[in-house]
Short mmCIF file of C-alpha atoms in Angstrom, two decimals:
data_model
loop_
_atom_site.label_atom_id
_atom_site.label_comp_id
_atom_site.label_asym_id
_atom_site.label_seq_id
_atom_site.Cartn_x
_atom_site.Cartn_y
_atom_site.Cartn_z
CA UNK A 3 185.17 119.35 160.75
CA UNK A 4 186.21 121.19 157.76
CA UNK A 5 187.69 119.11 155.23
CA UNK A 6 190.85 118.46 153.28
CA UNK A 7 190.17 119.31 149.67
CA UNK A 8 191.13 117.55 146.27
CA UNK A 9 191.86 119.83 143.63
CA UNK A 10 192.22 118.74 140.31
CA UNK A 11 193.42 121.28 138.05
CA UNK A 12 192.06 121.74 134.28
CA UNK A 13 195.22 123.52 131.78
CA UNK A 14 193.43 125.05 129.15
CA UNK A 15 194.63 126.83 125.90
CA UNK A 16 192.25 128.78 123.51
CA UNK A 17 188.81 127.03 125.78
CA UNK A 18 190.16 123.70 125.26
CA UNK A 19 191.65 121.37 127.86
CA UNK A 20 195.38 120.81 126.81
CA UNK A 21 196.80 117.86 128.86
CA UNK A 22 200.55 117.66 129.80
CA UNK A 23 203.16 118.28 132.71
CA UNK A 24 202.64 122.17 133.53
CA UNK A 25 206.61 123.31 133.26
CA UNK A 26 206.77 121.29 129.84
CA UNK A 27 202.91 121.26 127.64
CA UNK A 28 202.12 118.30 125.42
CA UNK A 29 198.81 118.70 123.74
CA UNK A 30 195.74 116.73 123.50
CA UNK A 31 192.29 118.58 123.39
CA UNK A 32 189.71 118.20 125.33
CA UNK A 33 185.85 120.06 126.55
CA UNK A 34 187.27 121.61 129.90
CA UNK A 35 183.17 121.87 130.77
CA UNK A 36 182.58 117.74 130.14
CA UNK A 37 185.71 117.15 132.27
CA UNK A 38 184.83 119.58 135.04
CA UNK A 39 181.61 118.14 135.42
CA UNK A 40 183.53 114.20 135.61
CA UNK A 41 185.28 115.62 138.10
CA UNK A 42 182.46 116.98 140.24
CA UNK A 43 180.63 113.82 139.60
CA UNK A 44 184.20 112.36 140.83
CA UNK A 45 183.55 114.05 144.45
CA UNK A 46 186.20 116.97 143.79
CA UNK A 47 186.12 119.82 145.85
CA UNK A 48 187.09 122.46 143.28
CA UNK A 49 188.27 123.14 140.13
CA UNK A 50 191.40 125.23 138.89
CA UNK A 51 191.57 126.46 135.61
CA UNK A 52 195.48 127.11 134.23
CA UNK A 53 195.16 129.38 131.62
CA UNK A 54 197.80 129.33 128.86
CA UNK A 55 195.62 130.85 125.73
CA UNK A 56 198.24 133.09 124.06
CA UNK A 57 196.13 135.63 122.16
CA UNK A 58 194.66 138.88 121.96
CA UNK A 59 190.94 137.90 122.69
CA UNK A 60 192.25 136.17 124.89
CA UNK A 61 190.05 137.84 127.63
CA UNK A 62 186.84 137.01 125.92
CA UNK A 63 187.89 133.04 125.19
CA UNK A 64 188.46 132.98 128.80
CA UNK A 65 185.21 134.80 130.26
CA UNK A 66 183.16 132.62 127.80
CA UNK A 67 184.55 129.35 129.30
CA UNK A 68 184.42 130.17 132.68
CA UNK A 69 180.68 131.07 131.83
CA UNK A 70 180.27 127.93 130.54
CA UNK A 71 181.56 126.06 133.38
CA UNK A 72 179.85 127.93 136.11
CA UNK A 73 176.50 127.20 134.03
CA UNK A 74 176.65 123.54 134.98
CA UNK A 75 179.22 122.80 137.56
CA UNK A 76 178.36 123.79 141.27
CA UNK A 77 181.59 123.69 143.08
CA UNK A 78 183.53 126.25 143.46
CA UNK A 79 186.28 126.78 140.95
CA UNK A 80 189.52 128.81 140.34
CA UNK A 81 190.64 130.40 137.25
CA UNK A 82 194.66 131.92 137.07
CA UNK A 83 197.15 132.35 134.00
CA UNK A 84 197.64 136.04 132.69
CA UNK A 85 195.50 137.91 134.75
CA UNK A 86 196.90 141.16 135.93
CA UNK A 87 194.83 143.40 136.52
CA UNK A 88 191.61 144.36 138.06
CA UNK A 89 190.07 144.58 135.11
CA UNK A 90 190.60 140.76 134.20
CA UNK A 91 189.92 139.61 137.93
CA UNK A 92 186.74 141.04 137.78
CA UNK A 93 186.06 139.81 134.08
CA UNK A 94 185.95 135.98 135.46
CA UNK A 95 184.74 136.61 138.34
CA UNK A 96 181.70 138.42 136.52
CA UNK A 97 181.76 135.37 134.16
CA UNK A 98 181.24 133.05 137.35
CA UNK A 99 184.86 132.02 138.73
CA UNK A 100 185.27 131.73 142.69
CA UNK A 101 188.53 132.80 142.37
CA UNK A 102 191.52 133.76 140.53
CA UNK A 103 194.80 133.42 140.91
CA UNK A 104 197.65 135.52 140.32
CA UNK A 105 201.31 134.43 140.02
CA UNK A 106 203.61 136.90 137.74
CA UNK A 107 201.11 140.10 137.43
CA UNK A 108 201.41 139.37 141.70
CA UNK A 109 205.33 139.80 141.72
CA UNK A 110 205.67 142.74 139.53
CA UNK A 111 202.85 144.58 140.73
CA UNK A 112 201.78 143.26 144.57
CA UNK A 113 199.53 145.84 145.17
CA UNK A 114 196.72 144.45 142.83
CA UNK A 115 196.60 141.80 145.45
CA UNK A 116 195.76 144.36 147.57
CA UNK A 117 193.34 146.19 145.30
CA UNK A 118 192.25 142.87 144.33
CA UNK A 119 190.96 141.49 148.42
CA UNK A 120 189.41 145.25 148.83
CA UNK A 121 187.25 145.21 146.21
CA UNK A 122 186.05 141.65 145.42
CA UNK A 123 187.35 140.20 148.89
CA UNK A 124 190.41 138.08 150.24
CA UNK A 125 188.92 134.72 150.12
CA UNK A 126 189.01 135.63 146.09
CA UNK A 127 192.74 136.16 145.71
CA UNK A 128 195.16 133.37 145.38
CA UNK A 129 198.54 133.84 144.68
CA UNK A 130 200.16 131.18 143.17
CA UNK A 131 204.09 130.84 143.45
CA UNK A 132 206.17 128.51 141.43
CA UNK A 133 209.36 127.72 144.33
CA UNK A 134 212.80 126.06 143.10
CA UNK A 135 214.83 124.69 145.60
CA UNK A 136 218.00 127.61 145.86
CA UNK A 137 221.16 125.78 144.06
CA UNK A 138 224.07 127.22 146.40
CA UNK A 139 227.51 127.09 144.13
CA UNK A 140 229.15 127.54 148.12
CA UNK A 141 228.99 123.93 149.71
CA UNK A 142 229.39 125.93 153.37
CA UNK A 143 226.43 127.33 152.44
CA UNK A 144 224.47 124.83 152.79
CA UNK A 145 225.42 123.71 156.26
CA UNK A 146 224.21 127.43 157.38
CA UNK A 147 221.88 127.47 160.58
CA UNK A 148 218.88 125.73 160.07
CA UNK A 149 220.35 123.00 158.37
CA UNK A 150 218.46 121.24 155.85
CA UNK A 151 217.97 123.59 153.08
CA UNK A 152 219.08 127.64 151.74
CA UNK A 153 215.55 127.81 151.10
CA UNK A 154 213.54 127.83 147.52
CA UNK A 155 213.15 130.58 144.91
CA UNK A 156 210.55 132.01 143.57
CA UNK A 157 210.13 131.97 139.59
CA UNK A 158 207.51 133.59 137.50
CA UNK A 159 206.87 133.62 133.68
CA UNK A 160 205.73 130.35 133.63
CA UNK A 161 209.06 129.19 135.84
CA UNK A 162 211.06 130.80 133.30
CA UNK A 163 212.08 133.74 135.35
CA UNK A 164 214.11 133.80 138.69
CA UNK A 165 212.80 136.56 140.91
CA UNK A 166 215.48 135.96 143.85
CA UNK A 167 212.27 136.18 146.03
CA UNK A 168 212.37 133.59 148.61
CA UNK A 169 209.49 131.68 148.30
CA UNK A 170 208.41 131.55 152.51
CA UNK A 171 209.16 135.42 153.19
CA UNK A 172 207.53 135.96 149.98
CA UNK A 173 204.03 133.56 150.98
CA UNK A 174 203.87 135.61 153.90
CA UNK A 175 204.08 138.68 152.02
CA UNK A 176 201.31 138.21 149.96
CA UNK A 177 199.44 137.27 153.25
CA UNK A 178 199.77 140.71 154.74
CA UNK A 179 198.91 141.98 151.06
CA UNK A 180 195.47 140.38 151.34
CA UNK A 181 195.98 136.84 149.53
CA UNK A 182 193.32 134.24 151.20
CA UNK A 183 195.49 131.33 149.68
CA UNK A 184 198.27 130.31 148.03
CA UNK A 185 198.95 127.69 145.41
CA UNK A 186 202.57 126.44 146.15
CA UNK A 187 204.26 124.63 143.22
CA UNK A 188 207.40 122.68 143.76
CA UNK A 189 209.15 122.52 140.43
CA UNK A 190 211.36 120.26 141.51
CA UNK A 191 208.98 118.02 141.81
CA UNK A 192 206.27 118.85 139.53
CA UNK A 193 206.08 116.17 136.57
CA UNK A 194 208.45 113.89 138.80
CA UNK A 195 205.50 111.84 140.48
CA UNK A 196 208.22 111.14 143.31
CA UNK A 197 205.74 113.11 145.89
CA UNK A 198 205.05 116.84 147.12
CA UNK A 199 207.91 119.26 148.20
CA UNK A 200 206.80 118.24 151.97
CA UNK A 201 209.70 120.68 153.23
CA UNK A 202 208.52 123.37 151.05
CA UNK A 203 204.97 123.02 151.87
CA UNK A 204 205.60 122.32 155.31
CA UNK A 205 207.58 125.75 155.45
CA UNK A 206 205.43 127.72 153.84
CA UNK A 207 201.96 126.32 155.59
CA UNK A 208 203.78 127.08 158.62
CA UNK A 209 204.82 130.85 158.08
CA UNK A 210 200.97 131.80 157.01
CA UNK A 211 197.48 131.80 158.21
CA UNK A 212 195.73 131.10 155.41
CA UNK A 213 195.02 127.93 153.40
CA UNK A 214 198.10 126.25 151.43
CA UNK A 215 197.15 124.12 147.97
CA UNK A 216 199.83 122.03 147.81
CA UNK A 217 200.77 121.60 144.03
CA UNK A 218 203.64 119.34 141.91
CA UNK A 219 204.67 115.64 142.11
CA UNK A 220 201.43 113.51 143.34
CA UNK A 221 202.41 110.28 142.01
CA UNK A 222 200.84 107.61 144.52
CA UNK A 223 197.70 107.70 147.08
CA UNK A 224 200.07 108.12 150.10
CA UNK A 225 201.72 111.46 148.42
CA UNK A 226 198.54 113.46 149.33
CA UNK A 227 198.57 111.89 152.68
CA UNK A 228 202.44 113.07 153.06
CA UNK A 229 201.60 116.93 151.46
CA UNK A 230 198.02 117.51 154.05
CA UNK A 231 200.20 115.85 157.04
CA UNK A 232 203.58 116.11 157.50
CA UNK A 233 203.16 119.14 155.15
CA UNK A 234 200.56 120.67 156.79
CA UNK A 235 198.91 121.91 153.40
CA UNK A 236 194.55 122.62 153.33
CA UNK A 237 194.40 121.22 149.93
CA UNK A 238 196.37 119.23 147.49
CA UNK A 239 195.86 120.39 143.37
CA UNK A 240 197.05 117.65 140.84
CA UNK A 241 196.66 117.87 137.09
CA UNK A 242 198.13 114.94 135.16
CA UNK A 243 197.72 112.01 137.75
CA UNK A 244 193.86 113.07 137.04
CA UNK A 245 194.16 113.57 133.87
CA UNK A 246 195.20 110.48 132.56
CA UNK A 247 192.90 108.39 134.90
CA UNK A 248 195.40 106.79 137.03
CA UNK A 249 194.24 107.38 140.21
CA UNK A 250 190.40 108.85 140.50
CA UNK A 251 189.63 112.25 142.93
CA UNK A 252 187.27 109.35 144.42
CA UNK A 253 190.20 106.94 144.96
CA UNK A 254 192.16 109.62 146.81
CA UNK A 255 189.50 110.15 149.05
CA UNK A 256 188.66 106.81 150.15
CA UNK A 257 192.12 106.37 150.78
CA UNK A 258 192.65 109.59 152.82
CA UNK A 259 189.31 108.59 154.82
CA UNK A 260 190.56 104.87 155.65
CA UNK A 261 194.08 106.62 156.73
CA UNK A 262 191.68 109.14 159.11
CA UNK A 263 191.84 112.19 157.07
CA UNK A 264 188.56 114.23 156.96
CA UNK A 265 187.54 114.37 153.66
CA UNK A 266 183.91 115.28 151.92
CA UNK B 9 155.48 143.49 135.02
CA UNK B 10 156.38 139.82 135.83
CA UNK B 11 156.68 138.55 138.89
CA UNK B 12 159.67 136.78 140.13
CA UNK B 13 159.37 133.86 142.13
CA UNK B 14 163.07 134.40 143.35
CA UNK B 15 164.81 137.42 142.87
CA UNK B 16 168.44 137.87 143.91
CA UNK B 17 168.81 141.50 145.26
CA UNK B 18 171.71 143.21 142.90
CA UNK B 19 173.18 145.38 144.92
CA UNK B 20 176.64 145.52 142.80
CA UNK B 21 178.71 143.43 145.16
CA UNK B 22 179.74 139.78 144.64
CA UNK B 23 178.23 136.75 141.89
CA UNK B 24 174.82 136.68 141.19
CA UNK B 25 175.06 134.94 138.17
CA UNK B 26 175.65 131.46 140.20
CA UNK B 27 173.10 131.70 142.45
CA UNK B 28 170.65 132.55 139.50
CA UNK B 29 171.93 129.41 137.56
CA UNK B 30 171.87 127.10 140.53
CA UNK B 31 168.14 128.16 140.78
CA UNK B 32 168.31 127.71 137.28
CA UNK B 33 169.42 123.92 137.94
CA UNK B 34 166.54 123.14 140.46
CA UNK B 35 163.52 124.65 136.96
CA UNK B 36 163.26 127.43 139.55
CA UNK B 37 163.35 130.43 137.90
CA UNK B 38 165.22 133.18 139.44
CA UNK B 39 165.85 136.76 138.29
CA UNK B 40 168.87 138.92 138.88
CA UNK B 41 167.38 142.41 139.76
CA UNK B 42 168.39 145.80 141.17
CA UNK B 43 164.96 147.23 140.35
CA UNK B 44 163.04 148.44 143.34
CA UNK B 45 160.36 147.65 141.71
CA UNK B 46 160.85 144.34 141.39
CA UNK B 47 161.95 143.92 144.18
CA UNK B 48 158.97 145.09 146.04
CA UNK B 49 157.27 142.45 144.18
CA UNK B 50 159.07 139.24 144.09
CA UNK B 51 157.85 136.71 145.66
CA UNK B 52 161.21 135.58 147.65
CA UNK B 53 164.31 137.26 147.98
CA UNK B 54 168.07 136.19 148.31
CA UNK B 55 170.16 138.58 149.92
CA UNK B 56 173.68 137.61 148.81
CA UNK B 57 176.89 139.13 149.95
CA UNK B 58 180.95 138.79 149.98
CA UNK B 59 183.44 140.16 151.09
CA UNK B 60 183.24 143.08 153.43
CA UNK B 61 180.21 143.25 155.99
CA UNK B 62 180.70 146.86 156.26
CA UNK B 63 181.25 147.03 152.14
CA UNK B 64 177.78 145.30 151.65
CA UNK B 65 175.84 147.43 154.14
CA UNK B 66 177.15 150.94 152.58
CA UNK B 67 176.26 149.04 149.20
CA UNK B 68 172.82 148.36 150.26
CA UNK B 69 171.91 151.34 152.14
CA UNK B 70 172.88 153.28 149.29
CA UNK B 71 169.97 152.02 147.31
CA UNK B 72 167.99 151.76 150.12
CA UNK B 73 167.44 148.18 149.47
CA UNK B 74 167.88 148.00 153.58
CA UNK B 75 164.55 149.31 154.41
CA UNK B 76 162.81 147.20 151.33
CA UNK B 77 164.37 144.03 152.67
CA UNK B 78 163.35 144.99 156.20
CA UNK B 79 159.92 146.25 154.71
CA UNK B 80 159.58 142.78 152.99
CA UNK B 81 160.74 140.60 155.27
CA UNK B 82 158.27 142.12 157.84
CA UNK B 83 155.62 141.00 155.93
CA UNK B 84 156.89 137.38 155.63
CA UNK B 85 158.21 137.56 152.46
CA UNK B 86 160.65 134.60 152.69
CA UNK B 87 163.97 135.80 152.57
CA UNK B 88 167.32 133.85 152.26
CA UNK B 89 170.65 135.48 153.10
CA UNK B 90 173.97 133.54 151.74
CA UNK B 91 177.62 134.04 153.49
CA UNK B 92 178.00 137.24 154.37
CA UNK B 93 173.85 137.91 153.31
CA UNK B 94 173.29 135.92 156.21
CA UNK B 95 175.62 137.83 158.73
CA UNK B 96 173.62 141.23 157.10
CA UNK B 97 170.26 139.66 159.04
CA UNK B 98 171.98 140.35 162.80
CA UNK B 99 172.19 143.74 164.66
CA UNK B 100 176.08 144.49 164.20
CA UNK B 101 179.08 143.24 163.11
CA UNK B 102 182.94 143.47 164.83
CA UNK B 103 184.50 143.78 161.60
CA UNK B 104 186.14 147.33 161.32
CA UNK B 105 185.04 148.21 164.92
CA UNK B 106 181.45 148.17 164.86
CA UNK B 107 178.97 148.30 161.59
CA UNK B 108 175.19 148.07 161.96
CA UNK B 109 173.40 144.99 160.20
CA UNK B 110 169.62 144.91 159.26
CA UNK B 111 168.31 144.08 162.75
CA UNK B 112 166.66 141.14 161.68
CA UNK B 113 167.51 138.55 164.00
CA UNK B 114 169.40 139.16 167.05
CA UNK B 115 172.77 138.52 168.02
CA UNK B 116 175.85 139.80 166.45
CA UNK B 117 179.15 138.71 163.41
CA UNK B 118 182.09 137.93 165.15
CA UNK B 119 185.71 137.17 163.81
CA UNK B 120 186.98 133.96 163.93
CA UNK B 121 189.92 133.73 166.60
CA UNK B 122 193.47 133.64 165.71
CA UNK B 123 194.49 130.48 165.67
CA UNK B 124 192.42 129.38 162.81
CA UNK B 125 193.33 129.55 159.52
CA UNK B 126 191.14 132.57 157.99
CA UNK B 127 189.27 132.59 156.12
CA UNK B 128 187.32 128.96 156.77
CA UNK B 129 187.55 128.18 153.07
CA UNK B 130 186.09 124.89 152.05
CA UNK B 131 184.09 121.46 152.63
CA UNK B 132 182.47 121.16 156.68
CA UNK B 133 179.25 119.27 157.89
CA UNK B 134 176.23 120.87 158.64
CA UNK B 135 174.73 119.41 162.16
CA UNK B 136 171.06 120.06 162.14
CA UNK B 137 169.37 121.99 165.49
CA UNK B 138 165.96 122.61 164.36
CA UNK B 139 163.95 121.31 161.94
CA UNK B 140 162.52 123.90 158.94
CA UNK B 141 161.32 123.57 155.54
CA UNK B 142 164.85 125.02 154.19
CA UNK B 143 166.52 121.69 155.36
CA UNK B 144 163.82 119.27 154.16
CA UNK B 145 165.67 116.03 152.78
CA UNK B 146 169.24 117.69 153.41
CA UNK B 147 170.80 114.57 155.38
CA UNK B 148 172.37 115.05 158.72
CA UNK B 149 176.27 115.77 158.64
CA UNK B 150 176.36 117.28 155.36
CA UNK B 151 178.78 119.02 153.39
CA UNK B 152 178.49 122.35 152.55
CA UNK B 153 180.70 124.91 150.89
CA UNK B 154 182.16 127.67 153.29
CA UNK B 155 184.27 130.57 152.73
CA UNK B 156 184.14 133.11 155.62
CA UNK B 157 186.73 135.14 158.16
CA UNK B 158 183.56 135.91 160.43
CA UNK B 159 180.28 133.94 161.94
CA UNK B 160 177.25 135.00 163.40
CA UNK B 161 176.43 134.61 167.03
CA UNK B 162 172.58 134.69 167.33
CA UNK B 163 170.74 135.89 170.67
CA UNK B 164 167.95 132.74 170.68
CA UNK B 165 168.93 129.67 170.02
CA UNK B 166 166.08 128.96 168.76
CA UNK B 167 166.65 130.34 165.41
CA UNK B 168 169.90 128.06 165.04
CA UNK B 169 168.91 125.50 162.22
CA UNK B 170 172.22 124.07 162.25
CA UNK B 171 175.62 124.31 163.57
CA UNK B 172 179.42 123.75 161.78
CA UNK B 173 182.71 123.04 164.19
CA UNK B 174 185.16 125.45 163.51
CA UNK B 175 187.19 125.84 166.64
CA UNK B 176 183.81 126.10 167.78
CA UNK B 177 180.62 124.81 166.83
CA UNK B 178 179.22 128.16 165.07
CA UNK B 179 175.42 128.75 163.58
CA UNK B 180 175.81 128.29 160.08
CA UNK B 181 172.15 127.80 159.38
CA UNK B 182 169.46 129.87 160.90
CA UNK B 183 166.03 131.37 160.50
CA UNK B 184 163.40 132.85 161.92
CA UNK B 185 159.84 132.04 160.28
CA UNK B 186 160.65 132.94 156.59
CA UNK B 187 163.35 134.65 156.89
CA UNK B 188 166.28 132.63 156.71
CA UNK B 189 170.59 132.34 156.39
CA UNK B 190 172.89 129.96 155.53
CA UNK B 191 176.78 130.72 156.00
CA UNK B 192 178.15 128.51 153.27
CA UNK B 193 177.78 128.65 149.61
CA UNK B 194 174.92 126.41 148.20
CA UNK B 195 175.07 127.15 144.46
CA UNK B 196 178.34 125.70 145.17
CA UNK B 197 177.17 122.86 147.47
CA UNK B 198 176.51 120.82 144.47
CA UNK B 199 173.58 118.10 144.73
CA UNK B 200 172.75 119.20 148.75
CA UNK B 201 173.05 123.06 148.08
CA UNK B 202 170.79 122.77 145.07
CA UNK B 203 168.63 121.10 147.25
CA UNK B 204 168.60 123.42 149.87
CA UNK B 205 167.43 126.51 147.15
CA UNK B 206 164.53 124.32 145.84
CA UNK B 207 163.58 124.23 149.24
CA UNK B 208 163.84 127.98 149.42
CA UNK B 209 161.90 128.45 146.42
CA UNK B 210 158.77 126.01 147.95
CA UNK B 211 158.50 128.50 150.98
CA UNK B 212 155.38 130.57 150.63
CA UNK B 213 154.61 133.82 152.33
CA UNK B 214 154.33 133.97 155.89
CA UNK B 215 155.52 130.67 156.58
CA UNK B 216 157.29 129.66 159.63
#
């Protein structure tokens, strides 16, 4: 049976590893190519790389590293921050990425997803969307038909920009456009460690047919049970809870396996 | 001229440059080529290939790397086709209508049905059907890396090497004397992918 993957996910600035809540950076260096290959040795599925490198050879840091990385590690891994166009899709994925994935450049411009699945395949394209749960000034509002919730937003910029895009009609969206996966981050509860956005995930996992990387809040073993369960999602991505060593990809997975979930 | 003991075929579509370094992890050397001549003289050849099938075909025909694989490969060259490489081996493929593969092995590339999530993308278990040099020490049930909409349906069963459960149990490992194809990823199978290349690269000429 095809199993549920563990994604840890690497945030990187100028080719080093820069450790930290995603929404809110706190630096610490580190050699992204020595931790990718603890984590492989870990038992992790894949490997996301967040770009944040602010620069104007910017490009060329980032190809190098993803050389590096595809040199020695032999899982497949992601690379996404600031790539827009063709051009820099096929620039890592020349250098060795898997994939990339495209969050902003994919709002203001959704037809490089397109371009993007046509010319180096869907299963390459990830769109990654950043959702906020919709604050609703109208409490009548939030009784409306299906109950629960008005729904999340969509932000880009580095969750600095509101789109208005909701973030289910805009999942599927990218679906038709050619996306073979999306990265769904709750920032509501990314940094919290109180658990996935099971509602969000749930939602979105259930208006597309292709994989959902469930992203933001894995605190405790049981939260990636919740998020690949009751939220449906393929995969679950975490950066700090890895990153500081309090729970190991290994640890998830023997817990997963003992609670019946397939995992490698 | 040297000659390579692996050559990936360079056809412009896809990454080469992990399946040469995953060689590259198992002292095997491989060589990245588009040269005919090379080509022609390699002693193995990996056929890679993503994302379209009809995409690759056009891309190969164009150089007319289809007849030198089929040229090759009918001498017992060992040949190893990778994802969508593999699906390239069979008669014809569903995707787009209906676009011709090499002929190699029989049988045809079907889409996976609707209700699964497409494309298969990630970690399933190999379950071994046949036994062949390509899978020496690979344990039963392993994992493999897999990211694919469509999956070959092969006339004789006899050239299934092993079988993955997706919906349906699917080939996923085949081959037919040297000529060989794995559906999944192995230069990013880690330890039993690496594995499965150094096997690759031990097949001689003409071997079955």
């Amino acid at each position: 049976m095809l199993a549920k993957r563990i994604i840890p996910c690497l945030d990187v600035d100028r080719g080093r590893v820069v450790k930290g809540i995603r929404f809110l950076s706190l630096v610490d260096a580190g050699d992204p190519v020595e931790q990718a290959k603890r984590y492989d040795a870990e038992g992790a599925d894949e490997l996301t790389f967040l770009d944040i490198t602010a620069s104007s050879d910017r490009r060329a840091i980032v190809s190098e590293l993803v050389r590096r990385v595809a040199d020695e590690v032999f899982i497949p891994f992601t690379v996404g921050g600031g790539l827009g166009t063709l051009e820099d899709i096929r620039a890592v994925l020349r250098a060795g990425a898997d994939k990339v994935t495209l969050n902003t450049a994919a709002v203001e411009h959704p037809e490089v997803i397109g371009a993007g699945a046509e010319t180096f395949g869907s299963q390459c394209m990830v769109v990654a969307i950043d959702a906020r749960r919709r604050v609703t000034g109208d409490s009548s509002s939030s009784s409306s038909s299906n109950g629960a919730t008005s729904g999340w937003d969509v932000f880009t910029h580095g969750g600095r920009r509101n789109t208005g895009l909701d973030a289910v009609e805009w999942a599927a969206r990218a679906e038709q456009l050619g996306a073979g996966e999306i990265l769904l981050t709750s920032m509501d509860a990314d940094g919290t460690r109180d658990g996935f956005d099971l509602e969000l995930t749930r939602a979105v996992a259930d208006a597309v047919r292709v994989p959902v990387i469930a992203s933001g809040g894995a605190g405790r073993l049981e939260h990636f049970y919740d998020a690949l369960t009751v939220g449906r999602a393929s995969a679950v991505l975490a950066a700090s809870l890895f990153h500081f060593g309090e729970h190991k990809v290994s640890e998830v997975k023997q817990y997963l396996r003992g609670r019946g979930v397939v995992v490698r | 001229m040297r000659v390579a003991e692996v050559a990936i075929i360079d056809y412009g579509v896809g990454n080469l440059r992990s399946v040469e370094k995953a060689f590259g992890a198992t002292n095997c050397e491989a060589l990245v080529s588009g040269d005919e001549r090379v080509l022609r003289a390699a002693k193995r050849l990996v056929l890679p290939g993503v994302g379209a099938f009809g995409a690759c075909m056009s891309a190969l025909r164009a150089r007319g790397f289809d007849e030198l694989v089929r040229e090759r490969a009918a001498t017992g060259t060992p040949l190893l086709g990778v994802c969508v490489g593999m699906q390239m081996l069979f008669e014809e493929s569903e995707e787009f209508g209906r676009t011709q593969g090499l002929g190699l092995l029989g049988g045809r590339v079907r889409r996976f049905p609707k209700e699964l999530l497409v494309p298969q993308t990630g970690w399933n278990q190999v379950v071994q059907r046949g036994v062949h040099a390509l899978l020496a020490g690979v344990e039963e049930g392993t994992f493999f890396y897999f990211v694919h909409s469509y999956y070959c349906e092969p006339e004789a069963r006899e050239v299934v090497l092993g079988e993955t459960e997706y919906g349906a149990a699917y080939a996923s490992v085949v081959a037919r004397g040297a000529v060989c194809g794995v559906q999944f990823h192995p230069e990013k199978s880690q330890a039993a992918g690496l594995r499965l290349l150094k096997n690759f690269a031990g097949l001689e000429a003409g071997a079955s």
